[in-house]
mmCIF file of C-alpha atoms in Angstrom:
data_model
loop_
_atom_site.group_PDB
_atom_site.id
_atom_site.type_symbol
_atom_site.label_atom_id
_atom_site.label_comp_id
_atom_site.label_asym_id
_atom_site.label_seq_id
_atom_site.Cartn_x
_atom_site.Cartn_y
_atom_site.Cartn_z
ATOM 1 C CA MET A 1283 203.706 183.120 -256.663
ATOM 2 C CA VAL A 1284 202.544 179.862 -255.063
ATOM 3 C CA PRO A 1285 205.416 177.381 -254.563
ATOM 4 C CA ARG A 1286 205.538 174.061 -256.351
ATOM 5 C CA VAL A 1287 205.699 172.061 -253.092
ATOM 6 C CA GLU A 1288 206.112 168.865 -255.072
ATOM 7 C CA SER A 1289 202.645 169.187 -256.617
ATOM 8 C CA SER A 1290 202.561 165.753 -258.205
ATOM 9 C CA LEU A 1291 200.857 162.816 -256.555
ATOM 10 C CA THR A 1292 203.712 160.500 -257.513
ATOM 11 C CA ASN A 1293 206.619 162.760 -256.567
ATOM 12 C CA PRO A 1294 208.818 160.970 -253.993
ATOM 13 C CA LYS A 1295 209.060 164.144 -251.939
ATOM 14 C CA ARG A 1296 205.357 164.878 -251.827
ATOM 15 C CA ASP A 1297 205.154 163.462 -248.298
ATOM 16 C CA TRP A 1298 207.792 165.980 -247.211
ATOM 17 C CA TYR A 1299 204.845 168.380 -246.946
ATOM 18 C CA VAL A 1300 201.380 168.145 -245.394
ATOM 19 C CA TRP A 1301 198.816 167.362 -248.097
ATOM 20 C CA ARG A 1302 195.171 166.543 -247.380
ATOM 21 C CA ASP A 1303 191.871 166.177 -249.185
ATOM 22 C CA GLY A 1304 189.314 168.887 -248.663
ATOM 23 C CA LYS A 1305 185.747 168.565 -247.426
ATOM 24 C CA GLY A 1306 184.088 168.736 -250.810
ATOM 25 C CA THR A 1307 182.802 171.823 -252.578
ATOM 26 C CA GLY A 1308 180.970 174.795 -251.099
ATOM 27 C CA PRO A 1309 177.859 176.549 -252.493
ATOM 28 C CA ASP A 1310 180.174 178.925 -254.336
ATOM 29 C CA GLY A 1311 181.800 176.002 -256.137
ATOM 30 C CA LYS A 1312 185.108 176.430 -254.314
ATOM 31 C CA PRO A 1313 186.872 173.537 -252.532
ATOM 32 C CA ILE A 1314 186.402 173.472 -248.749
ATOM 33 C CA PRO A 1315 189.636 173.189 -246.685
ATOM 34 C CA PRO A 1316 190.187 170.128 -244.458
ATOM 35 C CA ASN A 1317 189.448 172.089 -241.267
ATOM 36 C CA ASN A 1318 189.190 175.570 -239.741
ATOM 37 C CA TRP A 1319 192.900 176.210 -239.108
ATOM 38 C CA ILE A 1320 193.944 179.812 -239.691
ATOM 39 C CA SER A 1321 197.264 181.061 -241.027
ATOM 40 C CA GLY A 1322 199.263 183.356 -238.767
ATOM 41 C CA PHE A 1323 199.095 185.949 -241.530
ATOM 42 C CA GLY A 1324 195.385 185.726 -242.259
ATOM 43 C CA GLY A 1325 192.955 183.410 -244.015
ATOM 44 C CA SER A 1326 192.906 179.650 -244.140
ATOM 45 C CA ALA A 1327 196.089 177.755 -243.344
ATOM 46 C CA TRP A 1328 195.301 175.508 -246.319
ATOM 47 C CA GLN A 1329 196.156 176.294 -249.943
ATOM 48 C CA TYR A 1330 194.367 174.435 -252.725
ATOM 49 C CA ASP A 1331 196.432 172.969 -255.555
ATOM 50 C CA GLU A 1332 194.405 172.706 -258.749
ATOM 51 C CA THR A 1333 196.793 170.195 -260.297
ATOM 52 C CA THR A 1334 196.376 167.444 -257.698
ATOM 53 C CA LYS A 1335 193.027 168.535 -256.200
ATOM 54 C CA GLN A 1336 194.413 168.590 -252.663
ATOM 55 C CA PHE A 1337 195.289 171.207 -250.060
ATOM 56 C CA TYR A 1338 198.701 171.759 -248.505
ATOM 57 C CA TYR A 1339 199.163 173.189 -245.013
ATOM 58 C CA HIS A 1340 200.978 176.450 -244.271
ATOM 59 C CA MET A 1341 201.083 177.823 -240.744
ATOM 60 C CA PHE A 1342 202.323 181.119 -242.137
ATOM 61 C CA TYR A 1343 202.397 182.445 -245.725
ATOM 62 C CA LYS A 1344 201.186 180.175 -248.539
ATOM 63 C CA GLN A 1345 204.694 180.554 -249.951
ATOM 64 C CA GLN A 1346 205.932 178.748 -246.814
ATOM 65 C CA PRO A 1347 204.450 175.227 -246.932
ATOM 66 C CA ASP A 1348 205.037 173.387 -243.681
ATOM 67 C CA LEU A 1349 207.335 170.405 -243.692
ATOM 68 C CA ASN A 1350 205.962 167.068 -242.554
ATOM 69 C CA TRP A 1351 208.141 166.287 -239.537
ATOM 70 C CA ARG A 1352 206.463 162.900 -239.153
ATOM 71 C CA ASN A 1353 208.408 161.864 -242.243
ATOM 72 C CA HIS A 1354 211.817 160.699 -240.968
ATOM 73 C CA ALA A 1355 213.447 161.739 -244.247
ATOM 74 C CA VAL A 1356 212.530 165.348 -243.424
ATOM 75 C CA GLU A 1357 214.210 165.188 -240.026
ATOM 76 C CA LYS A 1358 217.313 163.600 -241.542
ATOM 77 C CA ALA A 1359 217.566 166.306 -244.206
ATOM 78 C CA MET A 1360 217.152 169.088 -241.644
ATOM 79 C CA PHE A 1361 219.661 167.561 -239.233
ATOM 80 C CA ASP A 1362 222.129 167.130 -242.097
ATOM 81 C CA THR A 1363 221.755 170.857 -242.753
ATOM 82 C CA VAL A 1364 222.438 171.581 -239.082
ATOM 83 C CA ARG A 1365 225.594 169.457 -239.238
ATOM 84 C CA PHE A 1366 226.678 171.237 -242.431
ATOM 85 C CA TRP A 1367 226.771 174.568 -240.587
ATOM 86 C CA LEU A 1368 228.149 173.170 -237.349
ATOM 87 C CA ASP A 1369 231.009 171.682 -239.356
ATOM 88 C CA ARG A 1370 231.728 175.212 -240.570
ATOM 89 C CA GLY A 1371 231.934 176.593 -237.060
ATOM 90 C CA VAL A 1372 228.626 178.348 -236.436
ATOM 91 C CA ALA A 1373 228.024 179.106 -232.752
ATOM 92 C CA GLY A 1374 224.449 177.857 -232.791
ATOM 93 C CA PHE A 1375 220.947 178.417 -234.116
ATOM 94 C CA ARG A 1376 217.933 180.578 -233.369
ATOM 95 C CA LEU A 1377 214.913 178.401 -234.169
ATOM 96 C CA ASP A 1378 211.956 180.411 -235.428
ATOM 97 C CA ALA A 1379 208.429 179.482 -234.288
ATOM 98 C CA ILE A 1380 209.790 176.114 -233.195
ATOM 99 C CA PRO A 1381 206.677 174.895 -231.262
ATOM 100 C CA THR A 1382 204.791 174.737 -234.581
ATOM 101 C CA LEU A 1383 206.757 171.829 -236.099
ATOM 102 C CA PHE A 1384 203.859 169.405 -235.649
ATOM 103 C CA GLU A 1385 200.126 169.594 -236.170
ATOM 104 C CA ASP A 1386 197.312 167.282 -235.117
ATOM 105 C CA PRO A 1387 197.287 164.248 -237.465
ATOM 106 C CA GLN A 1388 193.511 163.959 -236.967
ATOM 107 C CA LEU A 1389 193.070 167.527 -238.294
ATOM 108 C CA ARG A 1390 190.600 168.405 -235.546
ATOM 109 C CA ASP A 1391 189.139 171.905 -235.717
ATOM 110 C CA GLU A 1392 190.705 174.414 -233.340
ATOM 111 C CA PRO A 1393 188.235 175.585 -230.650
ATOM 112 C CA ALA A 1394 186.989 179.131 -231.165
ATOM 113 C CA THR A 1395 187.869 181.547 -228.349
ATOM 114 C CA GLY A 1396 185.571 184.395 -229.352
ATOM 115 C CA GLY A 1397 185.934 187.543 -231.390
ATOM 116 C CA THR A 1398 188.173 188.163 -234.385
ATOM 117 C CA ASN A 1399 191.852 188.902 -234.839
ATOM 118 C CA ALA A 1400 193.595 191.789 -236.601
ATOM 119 C CA GLN A 1401 193.066 190.085 -239.980
ATOM 120 C CA GLY A 1402 189.343 189.645 -239.357
ATOM 121 C CA ASP A 1403 189.578 185.878 -238.851
ATOM 122 C CA PRO A 1404 187.965 184.117 -235.873
ATOM 123 C CA ASN A 1405 190.171 183.872 -232.799
ATOM 124 C CA LEU A 1406 191.080 180.223 -232.338
ATOM 125 C CA SER A 1407 192.974 178.196 -229.782
ATOM 126 C CA ASP A 1408 196.205 176.659 -231.105
ATOM 127 C CA ILE A 1409 196.020 173.368 -229.198
ATOM 128 C CA TYR A 1410 196.163 171.352 -232.433
ATOM 129 C CA THR A 1411 198.796 173.361 -234.289
ATOM 130 C CA SER A 1412 201.392 174.359 -231.686
ATOM 131 C CA ASN A 1413 203.413 172.831 -228.861
ATOM 132 C CA LEU A 1414 202.374 169.246 -229.561
ATOM 133 C CA PRO A 1415 204.224 166.617 -227.482
ATOM 134 C CA GLU A 1416 206.122 165.186 -230.472
ATOM 135 C CA VAL A 1417 208.193 168.343 -230.837
ATOM 136 C CA HIS A 1418 210.099 167.550 -227.655
ATOM 137 C CA ASP A 1419 211.369 164.273 -229.106
ATOM 138 C CA VAL A 1420 212.817 166.217 -232.040
ATOM 139 C CA MET A 1421 214.384 168.773 -229.704
ATOM 140 C CA ARG A 1422 216.123 166.063 -227.679
ATOM 141 C CA ARG A 1423 217.574 164.534 -230.835
ATOM 142 C CA LEU A 1424 218.639 167.955 -232.109
ATOM 143 C CA ARG A 1425 220.264 168.809 -228.783
ATOM 144 C CA ALA A 1426 222.248 165.571 -228.957
ATOM 145 C CA VAL A 1427 223.547 166.556 -232.403
ATOM 146 C CA VAL A 1428 224.577 170.031 -231.258
ATOM 147 C CA ASP A 1429 226.162 168.768 -228.032
ATOM 148 C CA SER A 1430 228.303 166.344 -230.026
ATOM 149 C CA TYR A 1431 230.288 169.339 -231.310
ATOM 150 C CA PRO A 1432 232.943 171.171 -229.285
ATOM 151 C CA GLY A 1433 232.735 174.794 -228.230
ATOM 152 C CA ASN A 1434 229.447 175.122 -226.335
ATOM 153 C CA ARG A 1435 227.189 175.560 -229.375
ATOM 154 C CA VAL A 1436 223.760 176.917 -228.453
ATOM 155 C CA LEU A 1437 220.130 176.362 -229.421
ATOM 156 C CA ILE A 1438 217.818 179.358 -228.918
ATOM 157 C CA GLY A 1439 214.105 178.930 -229.543
ATOM 158 C CA GLU A 1440 211.313 181.378 -230.308
ATOM 159 C CA THR A 1441 208.808 179.848 -227.899
ATOM 160 C CA TYR A 1442 205.465 181.493 -227.223
ATOM 161 C CA LEU A 1443 204.121 179.345 -224.393
ATOM 162 C CA PRO A 1444 201.120 179.563 -222.070
ATOM 163 C CA ASN A 1445 202.896 179.160 -218.710
ATOM 164 C CA ILE A 1446 206.188 178.536 -216.943
ATOM 165 C CA GLN A 1447 205.546 174.789 -216.723
ATOM 166 C CA GLU A 1448 205.472 174.495 -220.504
ATOM 167 C CA LEU A 1449 208.589 176.659 -220.775
ATOM 168 C CA ASP A 1450 210.464 174.329 -218.429
ATOM 169 C CA LYS A 1451 209.731 171.406 -220.769
ATOM 170 C CA TRP A 1452 211.593 173.206 -223.537
ATOM 171 C CA TYR A 1453 214.769 173.152 -221.475
ATOM 172 C CA GLY A 1454 214.217 169.451 -220.899
ATOM 173 C CA GLY A 1455 213.558 170.179 -217.230
ATOM 174 C CA ASP A 1456 216.234 168.826 -214.921
ATOM 175 C CA ARG A 1457 217.651 166.735 -217.775
ATOM 176 C CA HIS A 1458 218.787 169.875 -219.648
ATOM 177 C CA ASP A 1459 218.464 167.960 -222.918
ATOM 178 C CA GLU A 1460 216.371 170.206 -225.164
ATOM 179 C CA LEU A 1461 216.923 173.911 -225.951
ATOM 180 C CA HIS A 1462 219.686 175.748 -224.139
ATOM 181 C CA LEU A 1463 217.656 178.968 -224.190
ATOM 182 C CA PRO A 1464 213.951 178.887 -225.020
ATOM 183 C CA MET A 1465 212.668 182.467 -225.070
ATOM 184 C CA ASP A 1466 210.588 183.462 -222.042
ATOM 185 C CA MET A 1467 207.838 185.757 -223.345
ATOM 186 C CA GLN A 1468 205.913 185.608 -220.055
ATOM 187 C CA VAL A 1469 207.502 188.747 -218.585
ATOM 188 C CA GLY A 1470 208.086 190.994 -221.567
ATOM 189 C CA PHE A 1471 204.868 190.361 -223.449
ATOM 190 C CA THR A 1472 202.373 191.088 -220.674
ATOM 191 C CA ASN A 1473 201.605 194.478 -222.305
ATOM 192 C CA LYS A 1474 200.477 195.618 -218.857
ATOM 193 C CA LEU A 1475 201.922 198.067 -216.361
ATOM 194 C CA ASP A 1476 201.243 195.703 -213.498
ATOM 195 C CA ALA A 1477 204.078 195.347 -210.976
ATOM 196 C CA SER A 1478 202.454 192.373 -209.220
ATOM 197 C CA LEU A 1479 202.157 190.398 -212.446
ATOM 198 C CA LEU A 1480 205.718 191.230 -213.495
ATOM 199 C CA ARG A 1481 207.024 190.255 -210.060
ATOM 200 C CA GLN A 1482 205.154 186.939 -210.184
ATOM 201 C CA ARG A 1483 206.489 186.039 -213.625
ATOM 202 C CA ILE A 1484 210.059 186.975 -212.806
ATOM 203 C CA ASN A 1485 209.784 184.895 -209.634
ATOM 204 C CA ASP A 1486 208.441 181.983 -211.708
ATOM 205 C CA ALA A 1487 211.513 182.159 -213.949
ATOM 206 C CA GLU A 1488 213.809 182.233 -210.923
ATOM 207 C CA THR A 1489 212.160 179.336 -209.084
ATOM 208 C CA LYS A 1490 210.328 177.064 -211.549
ATOM 209 C CA ILE A 1491 212.871 176.196 -214.236
ATOM 210 C CA GLY A 1492 215.391 174.520 -211.956
ATOM 211 C CA THR A 1493 218.980 175.560 -212.640
ATOM 212 C CA ASN A 1494 218.242 176.533 -216.237
ATOM 213 C CA GLN A 1495 219.167 180.028 -217.424
ATOM 214 C CA PRO A 1496 216.163 182.256 -218.205
ATOM 215 C CA LEU A 1497 216.060 184.259 -221.430
ATOM 216 C CA PHE A 1498 213.653 187.181 -221.080
ATOM 217 C CA VAL A 1499 212.404 188.693 -224.337
ATOM 218 C CA PHE A 1500 210.622 192.037 -224.396
ATOM 219 C CA ASP A 1501 210.438 192.902 -228.091
ATOM 220 C CA ASN A 1502 210.500 191.386 -231.539
ATOM 221 C CA HIS A 1503 209.507 192.300 -235.069
ATOM 222 C CA ASP A 1504 206.214 190.366 -234.870
ATOM 223 C CA ASN A 1505 204.751 192.455 -232.053
ATOM 224 C CA ARG A 1506 204.151 196.028 -231.067
ATOM 225 C CA ARG A 1507 207.287 197.384 -229.427
ATOM 226 C CA SER A 1508 207.242 197.505 -225.639
ATOM 227 C CA TRP A 1509 207.915 201.266 -225.665
ATOM 228 C CA SER A 1510 204.712 201.855 -227.642
ATOM 229 C CA ALA A 1511 202.743 199.355 -225.568
ATOM 230 C CA THR A 1512 203.976 200.911 -222.325
ATOM 231 C CA ALA A 1513 203.182 204.424 -223.493
ATOM 232 C CA MET A 1514 199.656 203.391 -224.422
ATOM 233 C CA ALA A 1515 199.119 201.500 -221.171
ATOM 234 C CA SER A 1516 200.386 204.433 -219.094
ATOM 235 C CA THR A 1517 197.621 206.625 -220.484
ATOM 236 C CA MET A 1518 195.024 204.052 -219.457
ATOM 237 C CA ARG A 1519 195.812 203.140 -215.851
ATOM 238 C CA PRO A 1520 198.517 203.674 -213.235
ATOM 239 C CA LEU A 1521 201.205 201.170 -212.279
ATOM 240 C CA ARG A 1522 200.072 199.035 -209.349
ATOM 241 C CA SER A 1523 202.580 198.124 -206.648
#
């Protein structure tokens, strides 16, 4: 069932979500989405709403419309929720897919990278839908909220990032003012039995994030388990030293 997502043009909370006009109608008579962005679970990241004749954006399932973090009321509501749980003594939060809070306001098409993914969609870069600079401003404000509570509360982030330099930004670098523990997927998600590559990435974590504590992640429910990946790789080529 498709969510309501405030599907009324005059609803005061409509701007809590990302609504956009489409690009007209295709030869098949169906509305054309605003751009080529693909959902993480297959198909367009845009869902058409017949009532208001607009599309709303969903990075993941269509039942999960993305919030519009450029609306300050959204941030306030989310931070109030954080305070609600901190007031009740929670030790911290694990923030799912946190680099995807913001998307390009110009709605530029993602560059194609060639081939298709497991769902049969074109492989696209995510430069306009993940790890945009604005997310770090939110993280600094969130860290300030969490640090205002006693007891060493912690922020852990699910952070798929392209390199160690981007990972360091999620700690706040030497300022230590963003996530306490952004997940380092660089080591565990190589899916290669390559000792040189593993050594390089472990060394990066030990030398390129200052005095921050690394958090290596090797498995999660969104990816093939490392045991299976390792077993498959071991039948393909030997471990290099």
